Amino acid sequence: MKFFKRSDESEPDKTLDDLRARVTGARLPASVERIASQELDVLSKIGPSSAEFTIGLTYLDYLLSLPWQTKTEDNLDIDRAEKILNENHYGLERIKERVLEHLAVKVLRMNRKARVLIVDDEEIARKNLAHVLDREGYDVAAAPDAESGLRELERLEFDVVLTDLRMGKVGGMDLLETVRRRHPETRVIIVTGFATVPSAIEAMKKGAFHYITKPYKLDEVRDMVRQALEKRTLAASTRGTVLCFAGPPGTGKTSLGRAIALALGRKFSRIALGGMKDEADIRGHRRTYVGARPGRVIEEIRRAGSANPVIMLDELDKVGQDFKGDPASALLEVLDPEQNRSFVDHYLDAPFDLSSVMFIVTANVLDTIPAALRDRMEVIEFSGFTQEEKAEIARRFLVPKQIRDKGLATDQVAFTADAVDRIIHEYTHEAGIRNLERRIATVCRKIAKESLGPEGRRQVTVDPAAVERFLGKRSHQHDVVGEHDRVGVATGLVRTETGGDIIFVEAAKMKGRKELLLTGSLGDVMRESAQAALSYIRSNAASFGLPEDFFENQDIHIHVPSGAIQKDGPSAGITIAMAVLSLLTGRPARRDVALSGEITLTGRVLPVAGVRDKVLAAKRASVRTVVLPAKNRADIDELPERVRQGIDIRLVDAVSEVVDIVLA
Ligand code: ADP
């Protein structure tokens, strides 16, 4: 039996020498190189047998494995990007358009070289400086006087201005003041042959970044510009440009994110925020912990092997509940362009520049996202698909993908249009297409299995009967059809985490003492709507043909089934009112008329959110007529024809207008 000695025990010096060589060769940013060297010094003092030594070694190894300066080069071809987005996604026109605009701006800004403006009346000085800075890889422009310098600054954004002090009508000091006032993000370095202590003090007071006296060494200027650039803050216009994709599951958020990465030629990775319990998941554990690890952001960057991947932060709206620490502030450090240039992961304990990472955040609903975060994001709303869109996506993408995925050939299996329709209608109930894809996958898997059986490989056509054979009896019956209209039960539309849905609000009465009982998923907001609905009916009893004292000696019980998100509470007001009115008048409420609207005590109908998702939910449930507030007219006008098709939308201003639409 052979014994292997760990190399760090047998030859600690060699290990350290190797590490030292790696540190020098790793192109680390100066500040990180310093930290690494210090760590090496500490290691060389403590013995290799101590636990600290191993911890330190692991740490250094990790530090060195990060892509500090490694970036993939962006593909800036917008036409190609458009093609890639189209190849992978059916429909979503407005969304794709906005993504492309966002990309164009972001990419232009992220990839522009640092710009330096030289203002000097001496041609030789201008030329010398321009030559040196040009070789540094900057975009350099030069101006012979302050006036033309200022014109140049109006035309383009510059990061650094190098200016002479004495020249023409307007001197360097005035130029400095104007630049600080009009372009606060631009750093100004004064270069002068007439240096005096008071003028240097004045310049620094007025906000100059530095003051260099002629004759200067070119190296000195080069270093100073480099320092100024390191400190530069991003211009205001890049703020708030993290993309946020908001919408129900299965509507293409993730796959669009992937397509963006593909189009740019960047690495893609995903971080699920949903399950996170601890700030350390984002920002890492301090190294003093045993088994300390870096946070997910740094981990993903290491895995991507590049400092500018596209990182998708999934389910931002699910963070928060039982989270240890403050998730919003941790995420701000990651997402905010002001802060993320020097993001400090607790494990690394050294700043990592996240500013060229492209972050895309996803959320099902926006309500639960802290305002500080929401303000910094450009929200793009994804909404559910119509039945026709789903069928088209299935035909073009999901079916071929699943057939290939299960080891079959696309010319061996065919789904008829009726079969796809049947799967959508009877085996799924969703705004997006996740379950649809799963169902298609199940069918393909069963076909794959059969093709290995006695009958062997053969052509398979999946028709509606085959769907039932493969998937069993229909699993969803969320239709309004097939049941009778009932007294005291009204159909409502609500927005949920998964898009939109229909609910049936029930009302019942019994002997009692004027009590309003509420059960089901009633948040405080919905309780208030129920109160408002009842008060409105009581104060207008006569106009509905009810006795003034109908509430004497009885209780009314309202039940709202689960599913509605609490925020959407008020929009159930009109549905509750109709359920109660139906109960009290004995007129059955039409099941195939679905309602959404907030009501006031005086019976006015106020606008609601999520109109598109609600209309789509109504169509899924075979609702014929949708009643919505007139104040939502603009939302309705925005709906594409294919969404509005086949559904009768009635806009109302007052509860009184709804009565005859709903009650038989
Ligand atoms: P989300 O991230 O919104 O939950 P996904 O991006 O995971 O949704 O989409 C679910 C599935 O549907 C994926 O297989 C995706 O490729 C597909 N998909 C979604 N939207 C479209 C679309 N517009 N065209 C084609 N396929 C789509």
PDB file of C-alpha atoms and ligand atoms in Angstrom, residues 88-92 248-256 385 393 397-398 401 433-434 437, ligand 1:
ATOM      1  CA  ASN A  88     -37.084  30.766 -30.294  1.00  0.00           C
ATOM      2  CA  HIS A  89     -40.297  32.605 -29.617  1.00  0.00           C
ATOM      3  CA  TYR A  90     -43.631  32.824 -31.253  1.00  0.00           C
ATOM      4  CA  GLY A  91     -45.577  36.068 -30.788  1.00  0.00           C
ATOM      5  CA  LEU A  92     -44.455  38.334 -27.918  1.00  0.00           C
ATOM      6  CA  PRO A 248     -47.330  34.115 -14.888  1.00  0.00           C
ATOM      7  CA  PRO A 249     -45.219  30.936 -15.058  1.00  0.00           C
ATOM      8  CA  GLY A 250     -44.601  29.363 -18.428  1.00  0.00           C
ATOM      9  CA  THR A 251     -44.924  32.521 -20.479  1.00  0.00           C
ATOM     10  CA  GLY A 252     -41.386  32.490 -21.833  1.00  0.00           C
ATOM     11  CA  LYS A 253     -39.476  34.624 -19.335  1.00  0.00           C
ATOM     12  CA  THR A 254     -36.628  32.194 -18.788  1.00  0.00           C
ATOM     13  CA  SER A 255     -36.365  31.159 -22.375  1.00  0.00           C
ATOM     14  CA  LEU A 256     -36.263  34.788 -23.520  1.00  0.00           C
ATOM     15  CA  PHE A 385     -51.368  33.169 -24.134  1.00  0.00           C
ATOM     16  CA  ILE A 393     -46.445  27.442 -30.002  1.00  0.00           C
ATOM     17  CA  PHE A 397     -41.895  24.472 -30.811  1.00  0.00           C
ATOM     18  CA  LEU A 398     -43.107  22.209 -28.041  1.00  0.00           C
ATOM     19  CA  LYS A 401     -38.823  19.641 -29.205  1.00  0.00           C
ATOM     20  CA  ILE A 433     -47.573  26.683 -21.364  1.00  0.00           C
ATOM     21  CA  ARG A 434     -45.615  24.775 -18.753  1.00  0.00           C
ATOM     22  CA  GLU A 437     -45.265  21.112 -22.490  1.00  0.00           C
TER      23      GLU A 437
HETATM   24  P1  ADP B   1     -41.230  31.122 -17.495  1.00  0.00           P
HETATM   25  O1  ADP B   1     -39.786  31.401 -17.274  1.00  0.00           O
HETATM   26  O2  ADP B   1     -42.025  32.352 -17.853  1.00  0.00           O
HETATM   27  O3  ADP B   1     -41.879  30.335 -16.422  1.00  0.00           O
HETATM   28  P2  ADP B   1     -40.262  29.416 -19.626  1.00  0.00           P
HETATM   29  O4  ADP B   1     -39.371  30.370 -20.316  1.00  0.00           O
HETATM   30  O5  ADP B   1     -39.656  28.392 -18.761  1.00  0.00           O
HETATM   31  O6  ADP B   1     -41.369  30.224 -18.815  1.00  0.00           O
HETATM   32  O7  ADP B   1     -41.188  28.742 -20.727  1.00  0.00           O
HETATM   33  C1  ADP B   1     -41.738  27.463 -20.603  1.00  0.00           C
HETATM   34  C2  ADP B   1     -41.594  26.706 -21.908  1.00  0.00           C
HETATM   35  O8  ADP B   1     -42.357  27.318 -22.935  1.00  0.00           O
HETATM   36  C3  ADP B   1     -40.181  26.670 -22.424  1.00  0.00           C
HETATM   37  O9  ADP B   1     -39.944  25.413 -22.973  1.00  0.00           O
HETATM   38  C4  ADP B   1     -40.149  27.733 -23.500  1.00  0.00           C
HETATM   39  O10 ADP B   1     -39.204  27.449 -24.472  1.00  0.00           O
HETATM   40  C5  ADP B   1     -41.546  27.678 -24.055  1.00  0.00           C
HETATM   41  N1  ADP B   1     -42.030  28.983 -24.536  1.00  0.00           N
HETATM   42  C6  ADP B   1     -42.480  29.991 -23.766  1.00  0.00           C
HETATM   43  N2  ADP B   1     -42.880  31.031 -24.503  1.00  0.00           N
HETATM   44  C7  ADP B   1     -42.705  30.674 -25.783  1.00  0.00           C
HETATM   45  C8  ADP B   1     -42.938  31.338 -27.030  1.00  0.00           C
HETATM   46  N3  ADP B   1     -43.467  32.561 -27.097  1.00  0.00           N
HETATM   47  N4  ADP B   1     -42.641  30.666 -28.160  1.00  0.00           N
HETATM   48  C9  ADP B   1     -42.108  29.429 -28.082  1.00  0.00           C
HETATM   49  N5  ADP B   1     -41.874  28.750 -26.961  1.00  0.00           N
HETATM   50  C10 ADP B   1     -42.155  29.360 -25.812  1.00  0.00           C
END
